[in-house]
Every structure is written in C-alpha cells, then in structure tokens.
Amino acid sequence: MIGFYNYSVILTYISLISSVFGMSQAIHGRFKVAVFCLALSGLCDMFDGKIARSMKNRTEDEKLFGIQIDSLCDVVCFGIFPAMICYLLGVRGPVGLVIIALYCVNSVIRLAYFNVMEMKGALVSEEGEKYYKGLPITSMAVVLPLVFMIQFFVPDFVFIICLHLALLVVGTLFVVNFRFRKPKNSTLAVLVAVVAVALCIMILRTRYRIEFRHGWPWLPWLRKL
C-alpha cells in the first residue's frame, strides 16, 4: 500500500473523519453536531504537529508526506466544511455565493503558500521562532463556533449577516501578508477554553433549525431521513 503509516498522522485523520461526519450532520440540519465536529477538528489540528515532531526517527519523505496530508485534510476540514455549514445556514444568493467562493479560493491559496514556505524553511524569524504569514486556516474552527453561539442573542437576519462577515473577513485574512506569531501552549489552552464555553452555550441554549424555503423541493425529503 502506498503512503506512510505511523502515529504522526493519526490526529490529522481523526480531524478529517470528524469533519466528514459533521458534513453529513449539517446536510440534515443538525448544526449543533456539525459545529461541534468542526471544533473537534480544530482541536486535533492544534496538536497533530506536536505529535508528529515527537517522532524523532521520521524520514524526510515521511515529513514531507505529513506536510502534504495535513494541508489536504485542512482543505476539507477548514475550507469546504465551514463554507458548507454557512451555506446551509443561509449564506446564499449572489453575494453569499461570491463570499463562499472567495473563502474557498483563499483557503487553498493560503495552504499552498504555507506548504511552499514550510518546505523552504522560510517561516522562521531571526530569533528562531516560527510564525505564519496570513491567518491560519484553522482559525475558522474558533470563529464559527463563536459566531454560531450568538444566534441565540440576536434576530435571525443579524445572525445571517454575521455569518457573511465571518466568511468574508476570515477568508480575506488568509491571504493578507502579515506575520502571525505561532501560538504558545498557554495561548492554545485559552483558545480551547473559549471554544469549549461557546460549545456549551450552543448545545444548552441555541435552538437554530434550518429553514425549508421555496425552490428547495428536496429539503423536505431530507427532513424525513
């Protein structure tokens, strides 16, 4: 079998599986589960690099494979998956589709650029600290749960506007040329805590349901499944 099989990519595959399962839930209008799966994918992505680096005897091919497989999975987990959730929640029409397209294209550009710079070892400061150029694509795993949480406190049309803005702003920051310092463990712990609180509020308080509007004859059929 082709490929490299070791524990260094386990979390990356778990992240992908979580997102694929989340997509199936989003299609059926189970957005709480879908957003939870997105957050879980983000959690896995936070630590997959640390696990990979703990394997001291990795070959150069295994390292390059890990870089590629991580980015390919990120396209699905933090590119297509969030865009799909937002579309099903109401980011539609000409403006919505343009924003979704922009978000997806920028996510691919960001990942491809990161791969090139990472293989060149160019994302290291003079002090030896690693940094990102542009906003990491995994940021959507933090942003979307926070945005989804606020729908309990605002009218639906405001919530839909927030989804549009989240995709537009985050997607644009993917390709803006600025340095983003790689978060330390303490910062990651704070992010995990914030997202965990948002998920608790979402699960306990929100009651958002997908609306079956005119022109979508297949959606009532999905509701019966």
GROMACS .gro file of C-alpha atoms in nm:
model
  225
    1MET     CA    1   0.000   0.000   0.000
    2ILE     CA    2   0.128   0.345  -0.085
    3GLY     CA    3   0.165   0.613   0.180
    4PHE     CA    4   0.330   0.627   0.521
    5TYR     CA    5   0.158   0.474   0.822
    6ASN     CA    6   0.262   0.579   1.171
    7TYR     CA    7   0.117   0.763   1.468
    8SER     CA    8   0.239   1.103   1.347
    9VAL     CA    9  -0.067   1.147   1.122
   10ILE     CA   10  -0.335   0.987   1.340
   11LEU     CA   11  -0.479   1.317   1.465
   12THR     CA   12  -0.488   1.454   1.111
   13TYR     CA   13  -0.702   1.160   1.000
   14ILE     CA   14  -0.927   1.192   1.306
   15SER     CA   15  -0.974   1.559   1.217
   16LEU     CA   16  -1.077   1.465   0.863
   17ILE     CA   17  -1.318   1.193   0.980
   18SER     CA   18  -1.477   1.435   1.227
   19SER     CA   19  -1.535   1.692   0.951
   20VAL     CA   20  -1.678   1.438   0.708
   21PHE     CA   21  -1.920   1.319   0.976
   22GLY     CA   22  -2.002   1.683   1.053
   23MET     CA   23  -2.089   1.742   0.687
   24SER     CA   24  -2.341   1.459   0.697
   25GLN     CA   25  -2.499   1.616   1.005
   26ALA     CA   26  -2.510   1.965   0.853
   27ILE     CA   27  -2.696   1.833   0.548
   28HIS     CA   28  -2.966   1.702   0.781
   29GLY     CA   29  -2.988   2.033   0.969
   30ARG     CA   30  -2.809   1.910   1.283
   31PHE     CA   31  -2.593   2.218   1.309
   32LYS     CA   32  -2.501   2.177   1.675
   33VAL     CA   33  -2.335   1.845   1.595
   34ALA     CA   34  -2.174   1.990   1.282
   35VAL     CA   35  -2.021   2.287   1.464
   36PHE     CA   36  -1.904   2.056   1.742
   37CYS     CA   37  -1.731   1.839   1.480
   38LEU     CA   38  -1.564   2.148   1.334
   39ALA     CA   39  -1.433   2.246   1.676
   40LEU     CA   40  -1.309   1.890   1.732
   41SER     CA   41  -1.125   1.901   1.401
   42GLY     CA   42  -0.963   2.227   1.509
   43LEU     CA   43  -0.858   2.072   1.839
   44CYS     CA   44  -0.695   1.781   1.660
   45ASP     CA   45  -0.515   2.017   1.424
   46MET     CA   46  -0.372   2.214   1.717
   47PHE     CA   47  -0.178   1.915   1.838
   48ASP     CA   48  -0.110   1.698   1.533
   49GLY     CA   49   0.213   1.887   1.461
   50LYS     CA   50   0.336   1.840   1.816
   51ILE     CA   51   0.274   1.466   1.794
   52ALA     CA   52   0.446   1.447   1.456
   53ARG     CA   53   0.754   1.628   1.588
   54SER     CA   54   0.772   1.390   1.883
   55MET     CA   55   0.861   1.112   1.640
   56LYS     CA   56   1.237   1.159   1.620
   57ASN     CA   57   1.316   0.892   1.363
   58ARG     CA   58   1.094   1.023   1.081
   59THR     CA   59   1.249   1.014   0.736
   60GLU     CA   60   1.249   1.318   0.509
   61ASP     CA   61   0.979   1.156   0.293
   62GLU     CA   62   0.763   1.098   0.600
   63LYS     CA   63   0.799   1.464   0.699
   64LEU     CA   64   0.703   1.585   0.352
   65PHE     CA   65   0.412   1.341   0.345
   66GLY     CA   66   0.292   1.478   0.680
   67ILE     CA   67   0.301   1.836   0.547
   68GLN     CA   68   0.102   1.743   0.238
   69ILE     CA   69  -0.154   1.525   0.412
   70ASP     CA   70  -0.211   1.793   0.675
   71SER     CA   71  -0.286   2.059   0.414
   72LEU     CA   72  -0.506   1.830   0.205
   73CYS     CA   73  -0.715   1.746   0.511
   74ASP     CA   74  -0.727   2.115   0.610
   75VAL     CA   75  -0.885   2.198   0.273
   76VAL     CA   76  -1.177   1.973   0.366
   77CYS     CA   77  -1.193   2.047   0.740
   78PHE     CA   78  -1.148   2.424   0.745
   79GLY     CA   79  -1.214   2.521   0.385
   80ILE     CA   80  -1.509   2.325   0.244
   81PHE     CA   81  -1.672   2.222   0.574
   82PRO     CA   82  -1.723   2.574   0.723
   83ALA     CA   83  -1.837   2.706   0.383
   84MET     CA   84  -2.092   2.424   0.362
   85ILE     CA   85  -2.225   2.496   0.713
   86CYS     CA   86  -2.262   2.866   0.637
   87TYR     CA   87  -2.435   2.796   0.305
   88LEU     CA   88  -2.690   2.567   0.469
   89LEU     CA   89  -2.745   2.823   0.746
   90GLY     CA   90  -2.835   3.096   0.499
   91VAL     CA   91  -2.527   3.238   0.326
   92ARG     CA   92  -2.687   3.225  -0.017
   93GLY     CA   93  -2.782   3.445  -0.308
   94PRO     CA   94  -2.531   3.622  -0.535
   95VAL     CA   95  -2.346   3.794  -0.251
   96GLY     CA   96  -2.335   3.484  -0.034
   97LEU     CA   97  -2.205   3.263  -0.314
   98VAL     CA   98  -1.934   3.513  -0.404
   99ILE     CA   99  -1.822   3.525  -0.040
  100ILE     CA  100  -1.820   3.144  -0.016
  101ALA     CA  101  -1.620   3.118  -0.341
  102LEU     CA  102  -1.372   3.380  -0.216
  103TYR     CA  103  -1.333   3.199   0.114
  104CYS     CA  104  -1.266   2.862  -0.053
  105VAL     CA  105  -1.021   3.001  -0.310
  106ASN     CA  106  -0.829   3.196  -0.045
  107SER     CA  107  -0.811   2.891   0.182
  108VAL     CA  108  -0.646   2.688  -0.097
  109ILE     CA  109  -0.405   2.972  -0.181
  110ARG     CA  110  -0.313   3.005   0.186
  111LEU     CA  111  -0.240   2.634   0.227
  112ALA     CA  112  -0.039   2.607  -0.094
  113TYR     CA  113   0.171   2.910   0.004
  114PHE     CA  114   0.228   2.766   0.352
  115ASN     CA  115   0.349   2.436   0.203
  116VAL     CA  116   0.599   2.613  -0.021
  117MET     CA  117   0.733   2.831   0.261
  118GLU     CA  118   0.741   2.540   0.507
  119MET     CA  119   0.947   2.320   0.275
  120LYS     CA  120   1.189   2.609   0.222
  121GLY     CA  121   1.211   2.669   0.598
  122ALA     CA  122   1.123   3.033   0.534
  123LEU     CA  123   0.872   3.077   0.817
  124VAL     CA  124   1.128   3.117   1.093
  125SER     CA  125   1.223   3.454   1.238
  126GLU     CA  126   1.580   3.571   1.301
  127GLU     CA  127   1.529   3.476   1.665
  128GLY     CA  128   1.444   3.119   1.563
  129GLU     CA  129   1.070   3.149   1.636
  130LYS     CA  130   0.822   3.003   1.390
  131TYR     CA  131   0.545   3.226   1.256
  132TYR     CA  132   0.267   3.223   0.999
  133LYS     CA  133   0.210   3.456   0.708
  134GLY     CA  134  -0.157   3.532   0.693
  135LEU     CA  135  -0.422   3.397   0.926
  136PRO     CA  136  -0.402   3.017   0.976
  137ILE     CA  137  -0.691   2.837   0.807
  138THR     CA  138  -0.775   2.656   1.131
  139SER     CA  139  -0.892   2.990   1.275
  140MET     CA  140  -1.238   2.914   1.138
  141ALA     CA  141  -1.267   2.632   1.392
  142VAL     CA  142  -1.259   2.904   1.658
  143VAL     CA  143  -1.452   3.179   1.478
  144LEU     CA  144  -1.753   2.979   1.358
  145PRO     CA  145  -1.849   2.828   1.699
  146LEU     CA  146  -1.834   3.179   1.848
  147VAL     CA  147  -2.050   3.323   1.569
  148PHE     CA  148  -2.293   3.032   1.589
  149MET     CA  149  -2.330   3.089   1.963
  150ILE     CA  150  -2.454   3.448   1.923
  151GLN     CA  151  -2.759   3.346   1.717
  152PHE     CA  152  -2.935   3.283   2.048
  153PHE     CA  153  -2.899   3.651   2.139
  154VAL     CA  154  -2.978   3.823   1.807
  155PRO     CA  155  -3.251   3.806   1.539
  156ASP     CA  156  -3.202   3.557   1.257
  157PHE     CA  157  -3.122   3.820   0.993
  158VAL     CA  158  -2.844   3.962   1.213
  159PHE     CA  159  -2.706   3.611   1.259
  160ILE     CA  160  -2.701   3.556   0.882
  161ILE     CA  161  -2.518   3.887   0.835
  162CYS     CA  162  -2.261   3.776   1.096
  163LEU     CA  163  -2.202   3.454   0.901
  164HIS     CA  164  -2.142   3.654   0.582
  165LEU     CA  165  -1.897   3.882   0.761
  166ALA     CA  166  -1.716   3.592   0.930
  167LEU     CA  167  -1.651   3.417   0.599
  168LEU     CA  168  -1.551   3.740   0.426
  169VAL     CA  169  -1.316   3.871   0.696
  170VAL     CA  170  -1.151   3.539   0.785
  171GLY     CA  171  -1.120   3.437   0.419
  172THR     CA  172  -0.956   3.770   0.333
  173LEU     CA  173  -0.712   3.744   0.622
  174PHE     CA  174  -0.596   3.407   0.487
  175VAL     CA  175  -0.407   3.586   0.210
  176VAL     CA  176  -0.321   3.921   0.370
  177ASN     CA  177   0.056   3.948   0.406
  178PHE     CA  178   0.117   3.990   0.777
  179ARG     CA  179   0.310   3.794   1.036
  180PHE     CA  180   0.110   3.588   1.281
  181ARG     CA  181   0.315   3.455   1.568
  182LYS     CA  182   0.272   3.084   1.626
  183PRO     CA  183   0.063   3.044   1.945
  184LYS     CA  184   0.228   2.907   2.255
  185ASN     CA  185   0.078   2.629   2.463
  186SER     CA  186  -0.074   2.878   2.707
  187THR     CA  187  -0.246   3.062   2.422
  188LEU     CA  188  -0.376   2.736   2.278
  189ALA     CA  189  -0.517   2.645   2.620
  190VAL     CA  190  -0.707   2.976   2.634
  191LEU     CA  191  -0.847   2.921   2.283
  192VAL     CA  192  -0.960   2.570   2.374
  193ALA     CA  193  -1.132   2.704   2.687
  194VAL     CA  194  -1.309   2.983   2.494
  195VAL     CA  195  -1.436   2.745   2.226
  196ALA     CA  196  -1.544   2.495   2.494
  197VAL     CA  197  -1.754   2.763   2.665
  198ALA     CA  198  -1.907   2.863   2.330
  199LEU     CA  199  -1.992   2.499   2.255
  200CYS     CA  200  -2.155   2.455   2.596
  201ILE     CA  201  -2.372   2.762   2.540
  202MET     CA  202  -2.452   2.643   2.189
  203ILE     CA  203  -2.554   2.294   2.299
  204LEU     CA  204  -2.755   2.405   2.601
  205ARG     CA  205  -2.921   2.721   2.474
  206THR     CA  206  -2.942   2.750   2.097
  207ARG     CA  207  -3.233   2.607   1.901
  208TYR     CA  208  -3.146   2.705   1.547
  209ARG     CA  209  -3.312   2.497   1.276
  210ILE     CA  210  -3.268   2.501   0.901
  211GLU     CA  211  -3.550   2.674   0.713
  212PHE     CA  212  -3.707   2.494   0.417
  213ARG     CA  213  -3.769   2.775   0.171
  214HIS     CA  214  -3.932   2.788  -0.170
  215GLY     CA  215  -3.730   2.644  -0.454
  216TRP     CA  216  -3.571   2.368  -0.246
  217PRO     CA  217  -3.805   2.068  -0.315
  218TRP     CA  218  -3.550   1.814  -0.197
  219LEU     CA  219  -3.507   1.963   0.151
  220PRO     CA  220  -3.840   1.837   0.296
  221TRP     CA  221  -3.740   1.493   0.174
  222LEU     CA  222  -3.413   1.521   0.368
  223ARG     CA  223  -3.605   1.609   0.683
  224LYS     CA  224  -3.777   1.267   0.672
  225LEU     CA  225  -3.444   1.081   0.672
   0.00000   0.00000   0.00000
